[in-house]
Amino acid sequence: MARRKKIYEGKAKILYEGPEPGTIVQYFKDDATAFNAQKKDVVDGKGVLNNRLSEYFMTGLNNIGVPTHFIRRLNMREQLVRSCEIIPLEIIVRNFAAGSLSKRLGIEEGTSLPRPIVEYCYKDDKLGDPLVTEEHIAAFGWASQQDMDDILSLALRVNDFMSGVMMAVGINLVDFKIEIGRVYDGDFQRLIIADEISPDSCRLWDIETGQKLDKDVFRRDLGSLTDAYTEVARRLGVMPKNATQITRPTLIN
Ligand code: UDP
């Protein structure tokens, strides 16, 4: 079989040319990075879990009419997605204070916010993805006013969907990050959810205990990241019964 052409390799995923024009194969690696890749490790099974979880969330969004790039899962680590032009913004939605918002504004982590807060960061690793305002976005032409209206509406719909799905399994969606892509259908262009939605890009706290079930487990050395993501997948009924055994053999003594 001919080798596939690699299009791009990022911190957690590799993109390959897809089988048909306009498609891309998204491969989920086990690599975990934090603090702009200053902290790095390989977490066995993370890619498998994120592939499944992102499939689950993106399929749910597609089903309620929120367009995403997701087409279908191909295997344990790969999914077929629609190719799109990524808008160079990270869209962050917050329901509770945490992370950089808590630091920046001195609000205690876990404080419930009076309404969802949407923030925009300019996607540039060299600059550390700085927070930007709509003024910057308009002035530098990263997105039009129409795009910004659509992005806000998509972000809030993703928030409502994800919050509900998580609450149903006893988890608070504290915050999350999404990326948005532009696709062209003939003369029309529209925006869709791209990249991934997984515990790598969300903060997920158990409602009862406050236990963190997201990438903060890795960022803050709070235990096993695989166990945390497996717990999210288990609660959502996402992983097939023996899938964790495939990725992480259990030792019997
Ligand atoms: N986030 C992400 N990628 C980034 C920055 C943030 O997925 O490059 C997610 C992060 O996991 C969290 C949310 O966006 O769920 C808000 O992150 P925050 O701004 O608090 O930054 P952090 O504290 O993670 O540096």
Short mmCIF file of C-alpha atoms and ligand atoms in Angstrom, two decimals:
data_model
loop_
_atom_site.label_atom_id
_atom_site.label_comp_id
_atom_site.label_asym_id
_atom_site.label_seq_id
_atom_site.Cartn_x
_atom_site.Cartn_y
_atom_site.Cartn_z
CA MET A 1 0.00 0.00 0.00
CA ALA A 2 1.30 3.46 -0.86
CA ARG A 3 2.49 5.47 2.11
CA ARG A 4 0.10 8.20 3.09
CA LYS A 5 1.22 11.76 2.79
CA LYS A 6 1.68 13.48 6.11
CA ILE A 7 0.19 16.98 6.01
CA TYR A 8 0.98 18.18 9.51
CA GLU A 9 2.22 16.89 12.85
CA GLY A 10 1.08 18.71 15.98
CA LYS A 11 1.59 18.05 19.68
CA ALA A 12 -1.18 15.45 20.05
CA LYS A 13 -2.21 14.53 16.51
CA ILE A 14 -0.89 13.83 13.03
CA LEU A 15 -2.87 14.76 9.92
CA TYR A 16 -2.58 12.65 6.75
CA GLU A 17 -4.08 13.19 3.33
CA GLY A 18 -7.47 11.42 3.24
CA PRO A 19 -8.69 8.85 0.72
CA GLU A 20 -10.93 11.33 -1.14
CA PRO A 21 -10.33 14.97 -1.99
CA GLY A 22 -11.46 17.23 0.83
CA THR A 23 -10.83 14.62 3.52
CA ILE A 24 -8.10 14.21 6.10
CA VAL A 25 -7.13 11.33 8.36
CA GLN A 26 -6.60 12.52 11.92
CA TYR A 27 -4.30 10.24 13.96
CA PHE A 28 -4.36 10.60 17.77
CA LYS A 29 -0.94 10.19 19.40
CA ASP A 30 -0.26 9.19 23.00
CA ASP A 31 1.90 12.29 23.51
CA ALA A 32 0.82 14.63 26.28
CA THR A 33 2.14 18.18 26.48
CA ALA A 34 1.41 21.10 28.77
CA PHE A 35 2.62 24.65 29.35
CA ASN A 36 3.25 25.16 25.65
CA ALA A 37 5.12 21.83 25.38
CA GLN A 38 7.56 22.61 28.21
CA LYS A 39 6.19 19.53 29.98
CA LYS A 40 6.01 16.37 27.84
CA ASP A 41 5.30 12.69 28.31
CA VAL A 42 3.86 9.69 26.56
CA VAL A 43 0.62 8.47 28.15
CA ASP A 44 -0.23 4.93 27.02
CA GLY A 45 -3.72 4.74 25.56
CA LYS A 46 -4.48 8.48 25.59
CA GLY A 47 -4.76 8.62 21.79
CA VAL A 48 -7.22 5.72 21.72
CA LEU A 49 -9.38 7.34 24.40
CA ASN A 50 -9.36 10.78 22.78
CA ASN A 51 -10.18 9.32 19.36
CA ARG A 52 -13.24 7.62 20.87
CA LEU A 53 -14.31 10.55 23.02
CA SER A 54 -13.93 13.10 20.25
CA GLU A 55 -15.96 10.81 17.97
CA TYR A 56 -18.67 10.60 20.64
CA PHE A 57 -18.94 14.39 21.17
CA MET A 58 -18.65 15.32 17.49
CA THR A 59 -21.26 12.72 16.48
CA GLY A 60 -23.63 14.07 19.13
CA LEU A 61 -23.09 17.60 17.86
CA ASN A 62 -23.65 16.55 14.24
CA ASN A 63 -26.89 14.85 15.36
CA ILE A 64 -28.28 18.04 16.91
CA GLY A 65 -27.36 20.12 13.87
CA VAL A 66 -24.10 21.65 15.09
CA PRO A 67 -21.81 21.06 12.09
CA THR A 68 -18.42 19.45 12.74
CA HIS A 69 -15.57 18.17 10.61
CA PHE A 70 -16.09 14.59 11.83
CA ILE A 71 -17.03 12.03 9.16
CA ARG A 72 -16.30 8.63 10.74
CA ARG A 73 -13.86 6.76 12.92
CA LEU A 74 -11.52 4.54 10.95
CA ASN A 75 -9.79 2.53 13.66
CA MET A 76 -8.51 2.76 17.25
CA ARG A 77 -6.42 5.86 16.62
CA GLU A 78 -7.71 7.41 13.43
CA GLN A 79 -10.76 9.25 12.23
CA LEU A 80 -11.75 10.62 8.84
CA VAL A 81 -12.56 14.32 8.94
CA ARG A 82 -13.49 16.99 6.45
CA SER A 83 -10.60 19.18 5.48
CA CYS A 84 -11.12 22.85 6.34
CA GLU A 85 -9.25 26.13 6.76
CA ILE A 86 -8.62 26.54 10.45
CA ILE A 87 -9.44 30.00 11.80
CA PRO A 88 -6.33 30.99 13.79
CA LEU A 89 -8.23 31.33 17.07
CA GLU A 90 -8.73 29.14 20.10
CA ILE A 91 -12.26 29.62 21.34
CA ILE A 92 -12.52 29.11 25.09
CA VAL A 93 -15.85 28.83 26.90
CA ARG A 94 -15.97 28.91 30.69
CA ASN A 95 -18.73 28.00 33.14
CA PHE A 96 -16.60 28.00 36.31
CA ALA A 97 -13.40 29.94 37.00
CA ALA A 98 -10.19 27.91 36.57
CA GLY A 99 -6.74 28.01 35.03
CA SER A 100 -5.68 31.21 33.33
CA LEU A 101 -8.92 33.08 34.14
CA SER A 102 -8.44 32.46 37.86
CA LYS A 103 -4.81 33.57 37.63
CA ARG A 104 -5.49 36.64 35.53
CA LEU A 105 -8.46 37.93 37.51
CA GLY A 106 -7.74 36.49 40.96
CA ILE A 107 -10.99 34.50 41.06
CA GLU A 108 -10.86 31.31 43.10
CA GLU A 109 -10.88 28.12 41.01
CA GLY A 110 -14.31 26.51 41.02
CA THR A 111 -16.27 29.77 41.40
CA SER A 112 -19.45 29.46 39.33
CA LEU A 113 -19.57 32.19 36.70
CA PRO A 114 -22.76 34.28 36.36
CA ARG A 115 -22.96 33.37 32.67
CA PRO A 116 -20.75 31.46 30.24
CA ILE A 117 -17.72 33.55 29.33
CA VAL A 118 -16.27 33.20 25.83
CA GLU A 119 -12.64 34.15 25.23
CA TYR A 120 -10.47 34.19 22.12
CA CYS A 121 -6.77 33.37 21.93
CA TYR A 122 -4.60 33.85 18.86
CA LYS A 123 -3.27 30.44 17.79
CA ASP A 124 0.49 30.87 17.81
CA ASP A 125 2.65 28.53 19.89
CA LYS A 126 5.66 30.84 19.64
CA LEU A 127 3.64 33.57 21.35
CA GLY A 128 2.00 31.14 23.80
CA ASP A 129 -1.52 31.59 22.30
CA PRO A 130 -2.16 35.08 23.71
CA LEU A 131 -5.63 36.26 24.70
CA VAL A 132 -6.98 38.71 22.10
CA THR A 133 -10.08 40.86 21.79
CA GLU A 134 -12.55 41.13 18.92
CA GLU A 135 -10.79 44.39 18.02
CA HIS A 136 -7.57 42.49 17.28
CA ILE A 137 -9.47 39.81 15.38
CA ALA A 138 -11.21 42.40 13.16
CA ALA A 139 -8.16 44.64 12.71
CA PHE A 140 -5.85 41.79 11.69
CA GLY A 141 -8.54 40.09 9.57
CA TRP A 142 -8.42 36.73 11.39
CA ALA A 143 -12.23 36.49 11.13
CA SER A 144 -15.03 38.73 9.86
CA GLN A 145 -17.85 40.13 11.98
CA GLN A 146 -20.19 37.52 10.44
CA ASP A 147 -17.68 34.79 11.35
CA MET A 148 -17.53 36.10 14.93
CA ASP A 149 -21.34 36.00 15.24
CA ASP A 150 -21.33 32.42 13.94
CA ILE A 151 -18.38 31.42 16.17
CA LEU A 152 -20.13 32.76 19.29
CA SER A 153 -23.33 30.94 18.45
CA LEU A 154 -21.47 27.66 17.71
CA ALA A 155 -19.42 27.96 20.91
CA LEU A 156 -22.52 28.46 23.07
CA ARG A 157 -24.33 25.55 21.40
CA VAL A 158 -21.31 23.30 22.01
CA ASN A 159 -21.30 24.49 25.62
CA ASP A 160 -25.00 23.67 26.13
CA PHE A 161 -24.59 20.25 24.54
CA MET A 162 -21.37 19.33 26.35
CA SER A 163 -22.60 20.64 29.73
CA GLY A 164 -25.75 18.53 29.46
CA VAL A 165 -23.94 15.38 28.37
CA MET A 166 -21.44 15.76 31.20
CA MET A 167 -23.97 16.67 33.88
CA ALA A 168 -25.90 13.50 33.02
CA VAL A 169 -22.86 11.45 34.11
CA GLY A 170 -22.07 13.49 37.22
CA ILE A 171 -19.41 15.75 35.74
CA ASN A 172 -19.25 19.56 35.64
CA LEU A 173 -17.96 21.04 32.39
CA VAL A 174 -15.75 23.74 33.88
CA ASP A 175 -14.36 25.08 30.60
CA PHE A 176 -13.23 23.92 27.18
CA LYS A 177 -11.43 24.98 24.03
CA ILE A 178 -12.60 24.47 20.46
CA GLU A 179 -11.22 25.31 17.07
CA ILE A 180 -13.31 26.37 14.12
CA GLY A 181 -12.78 25.61 10.43
CA ARG A 182 -14.09 27.17 7.27
CA VAL A 183 -15.46 24.96 4.48
CA TYR A 184 -16.68 25.86 1.02
CA ASP A 185 -19.81 24.30 -0.47
CA GLY A 186 -19.86 25.68 -3.99
CA ASP A 187 -20.06 29.46 -3.68
CA PHE A 188 -21.06 29.29 -0.03
CA GLN A 189 -18.77 29.11 2.93
CA ARG A 190 -19.67 28.08 6.43
CA LEU A 191 -18.01 27.39 9.73
CA ILE A 192 -17.76 24.00 11.40
CA ILE A 193 -16.26 22.65 14.62
CA ALA A 194 -12.83 21.16 13.87
CA ASP A 195 -9.79 19.68 15.69
CA GLU A 196 -10.97 17.58 18.66
CA ILE A 197 -13.17 17.73 21.71
CA SER A 198 -11.69 15.55 24.45
CA PRO A 199 -10.48 15.71 28.05
CA ASP A 200 -7.26 17.20 26.60
CA SER A 201 -9.18 20.36 25.75
CA CYS A 202 -11.85 20.47 28.49
CA ARG A 203 -11.83 20.80 32.26
CA LEU A 204 -14.06 18.10 33.72
CA TRP A 205 -14.68 17.89 37.47
CA ASP A 206 -16.67 15.21 39.25
CA ILE A 207 -19.77 16.95 40.64
CA GLU A 208 -19.70 15.06 43.97
CA THR A 209 -16.00 14.95 44.79
CA GLY A 210 -14.48 17.69 42.61
CA GLN A 211 -12.00 15.11 41.27
CA LYS A 212 -10.33 16.31 38.09
CA LEU A 213 -10.90 14.04 35.07
CA ASP A 214 -9.00 16.05 32.43
CA LYS A 215 -5.53 17.15 31.34
CA ASP A 216 -4.96 19.04 34.61
CA VAL A 217 -4.19 15.55 36.04
CA PHE A 218 -1.08 15.65 33.83
CA ARG A 219 -0.39 19.40 34.11
CA ARG A 220 -0.52 19.27 37.93
CA ASP A 221 0.78 15.69 38.53
CA LEU A 222 -2.46 14.50 40.14
CA GLY A 223 -2.20 10.79 39.20
CA SER A 224 -2.89 8.64 36.16
CA LEU A 225 -4.18 10.52 33.12
CA THR A 226 -5.28 7.25 31.47
CA ASP A 227 -7.37 6.37 34.53
CA ALA A 228 -9.03 9.81 34.48
CA TYR A 229 -9.89 9.66 30.75
CA THR A 230 -10.98 6.02 31.06
CA GLU A 231 -13.38 7.06 33.82
CA VAL A 232 -14.93 9.73 31.56
CA ALA A 233 -15.25 7.18 28.74
CA ARG A 234 -16.71 4.57 31.10
CA ARG A 235 -19.36 6.93 32.44
CA LEU A 236 -20.38 7.93 28.93
CA GLY A 237 -20.47 4.27 27.84
CA VAL A 238 -18.01 5.13 25.10
CA MET A 239 -15.32 2.48 25.33
CA PRO A 240 -16.04 -1.10 24.29
CA LYS A 241 -15.81 -3.44 27.29
CA ASN A 242 -12.28 -4.72 26.69
CA ALA A 243 -10.75 -1.66 25.03
CA THR A 244 -8.74 -0.57 28.05
CA GLN A 245 -7.27 -4.06 28.22
CA ILE A 246 -6.00 -3.64 24.68
CA THR A 247 -4.22 -0.43 25.54
CA ARG A 248 -3.23 -1.19 29.11
CA PRO A 249 -2.79 -4.83 30.12
CA THR A 250 -3.79 -5.46 33.72
CA LEU A 251 -1.31 -7.38 35.84
CA ILE A 252 -2.82 -10.20 37.86
CA ASN A 253 -0.85 -11.20 40.93
N1 UDP B 1 -6.98 24.78 26.42
C1 UDP B 1 -6.57 23.94 25.40
N2 UDP B 1 -5.45 24.30 24.67
C2 UDP B 1 -4.76 25.43 24.91
C3 UDP B 1 -5.18 26.28 25.95
C4 UDP B 1 -6.29 25.91 26.69
O1 UDP B 1 -7.18 22.92 25.14
O2 UDP B 1 -3.78 25.70 24.18
C5 UDP B 1 -8.17 24.41 27.22
C6 UDP B 1 -7.79 23.96 28.62
O3 UDP B 1 -7.65 22.56 28.66
C7 UDP B 1 -8.99 24.41 29.41
C8 UDP B 1 -9.50 25.64 28.69
O4 UDP B 1 -8.96 25.58 27.37
O5 UDP B 1 -10.01 23.42 29.37
C9 UDP B 1 -9.09 26.95 29.34
O6 UDP B 1 -7.70 26.96 29.52
P1 UDP B 1 -6.96 28.14 30.29
O7 UDP B 1 -7.09 29.39 29.50
O8 UDP B 1 -7.45 28.19 31.69
O9 UDP B 1 -5.45 27.79 30.19
P2 UDP B 1 -4.52 26.86 31.07
O10 UDP B 1 -4.81 27.12 32.49
O11 UDP B 1 -4.88 25.49 30.60
O12 UDP B 1 -3.16 27.30 30.62
#
